[in-house]
């Protein structure tokens, strides 16, 4: 028996090697004219033939190795005994440990970066990585209520983000209201829009709901572009008042933040304050959501995702359940929008395109629908990932000095997404933690959890 | 039509048309208070459609479905009908009410022919969602009492868990309380769905083929559960069932549908010997099925 197994392995290996060789030959034949030969115009406008043999070598080696590994893996998979083993749900303790570690890392991040890189070096890290990622964490958490918990596919989430941003921009420039007053107002306005959108679309399910919410997102953007009297059209609204430290402006003036606390003035102070501000907003979102999930409202959202008809048979007013999900999700987007406006001190409709909605939705799906921790991790991976791809200068060593990794960002990123979805089709964290228990809290494997059909 | 004095539910001239298809045709029947009433008939007779009309999932094309919580004269129902309102304090016109209101205020609960549990939620959570309304009230305006973890809310939650636990004991599933409902074997899922419906505190429980797919032992457990629901909880039961032995065993009253119309209505004894019922069941074209059905009826007859 064992012998036969081994023999089989050997024939399979030879087969894989043959296939790899064949791939190498085909690649070489096909790619020779495409990759090796290149005509270029030199400075005197003459065409010269350049030869790039290294490209061919990379392509041939890469593809044949990929073919070989692929075949071996396929063979190994086919023979490994694959009893219908459910994916072991992650243990609640592990998730808690990761959360606590994440929380400490979050609050230490700006200080550690500042200590190592100094005020000017750390600006990029705190702003482009820290604040940027946290905005998406917050948006992802907000959308998670609608998509992940209630199971309603919303493709126009960015509309509420836009409402929040413009609400702060307009209220602060026209009426001089402070950020702290505008923040709840922006949230309320966005929630109102959430309910307004909710009413007409509540009867729709699945694809239809997705299309209408998509259209709603575009309508809001087009209104922002065309209602020039109020929104100033595509030029946007500039010189929005900046954030202050509870009244103290972050300026070099005598009554500024730096002078008051006897620090040397540096723009990093404002960035760090913004970082902690968005961190608190995001954590507030998280805290409220986690509490609500354990309350009847949140359980109703999840029940709605599992089976809407059963919900109605149990006396749940599904219209109201959907509206609360829409309104709450929209409110958090509104808060995030107000923050976005005060951080940029400029807003225009270009920041609220469909691509934003798609990114936020991708974060929720990649994270694992319904999982708060998963969504946070996915935001770090996705937003941090696209940013870090700007830094990959070492790729120039391989592909030559003319290679600009930033241009391949989206390509690499897309491939990484596809890979993750193959590896974890239900997202990074796909298990569900029950809202209450009798004896022991046991996480639920993804295979049982519904994805929502509307 | 069997004379039911002081009926809990009174269906009159109910019709449901889907385009040209008449699924329910001028159907009238009464459901007695504290009875187990069975609705039987061949496949496609329109039984599930009647349930969907009763529980507000379909708006009937015609007819009146009146439910009275307390003893009420037929006149009260007529007065309510002409008043144009949907319900008074204890008379309800179900055809005018929305599905969730029927469960909430008229207190009619149901299960489904194809089980509809929240399979990604635990067994316990399924029973807690059924008590949504009570918990929602306890969590206060905007859920604030719940968010702040007020004592009144925690008490309500504890009471809900106790009630769920009581039902888990009744259906023998305490040990599986924290497992996902989708993980349970089929028979347990059927009983859990009944327990979940009971957690809404219904006055009338409508069960769509509760014994389908159960083995004899599970069927016996089910009949016991249904009897205890009728006798201990005082909930009347209306059930659709194909398993004749179960039907003949537990029903107080049987209504037989064929092609959407009622062909018989009476006690189990009278139904057994009704030639129209036997004809309807035997009027199936397929030989094999004919034999199966006649055997099924005779086992029901056998006592
Ligand atoms: N929503 C609908 N639209 C159109 N036709 C329907 C609809 N619901 C039911 N019907 C039709 O009404 C008839 C009665 O169906 P129903 O499901 O009530 O039968 P049933 O007695 O429950 O049968 P079974 O014993 O197989 O469950 C069938 O012909 C069915 O096709
Ligand atoms: Mg049916």
Coordinates of N, CA, C and O and ligand atoms in Angstrom, one line a residue, chain B residues 43-44 46-49 113 208-209 240 242, ligand 2:
Chain B
X43 N -51.4 16.7 -2.2 CA -50.4 17.7 -2.6 C -51.0 18.8 -3.5 O -51.8 18.4 -4.4
X44 N -50.7 20.0 -3.2 CA -51.2 21.1 -4.1 C -52.7 21.4 -3.8 O -53.3 22.2 -4.6
X46 N -53.8 23.3 -1.6 CA -53.9 24.7 -1.1 C -53.8 24.9 0.4 O -54.1 26.0 0.9
X47 N -53.3 23.9 1.1 CA -53.2 24.0 2.5 C -52.2 25.1 3.0 O -52.5 26.0 3.8
X48 N -51.0 25.1 2.4 CA -50.0 26.1 2.7 C -50.5 27.5 2.4 O -50.3 28.5 3.1
X49 N -51.3 27.6 1.3 CA -51.8 28.9 0.9 C -52.8 29.4 1.9 O -52.8 30.6 2.2
X113 N -43.2 24.9 6.1 CA -43.1 23.6 5.6 C -41.6 23.2 5.4 O -41.2 22.1 5.7
X208 N -47.0 23.8 9.8 CA -47.1 23.3 8.4 C -46.2 22.0 8.3 O -45.0 22.1 8.3
X209 N -46.9 20.9 8.3 CA -46.2 19.6 8.2 C -45.1 19.4 9.2 O -44.0 19.1 8.9
X240 N -51.2 21.3 9.5 CA -51.2 20.7 8.2 C -50.4 19.4 8.3 O -49.3 19.5 8.9
X242 N -49.4 15.3 6.5 CA -49.7 14.3 5.6 C -49.6 12.9 6.3 O -50.2 11.9 5.8
Ligands
LIG2 MG1 -47.8 22.9 1.7

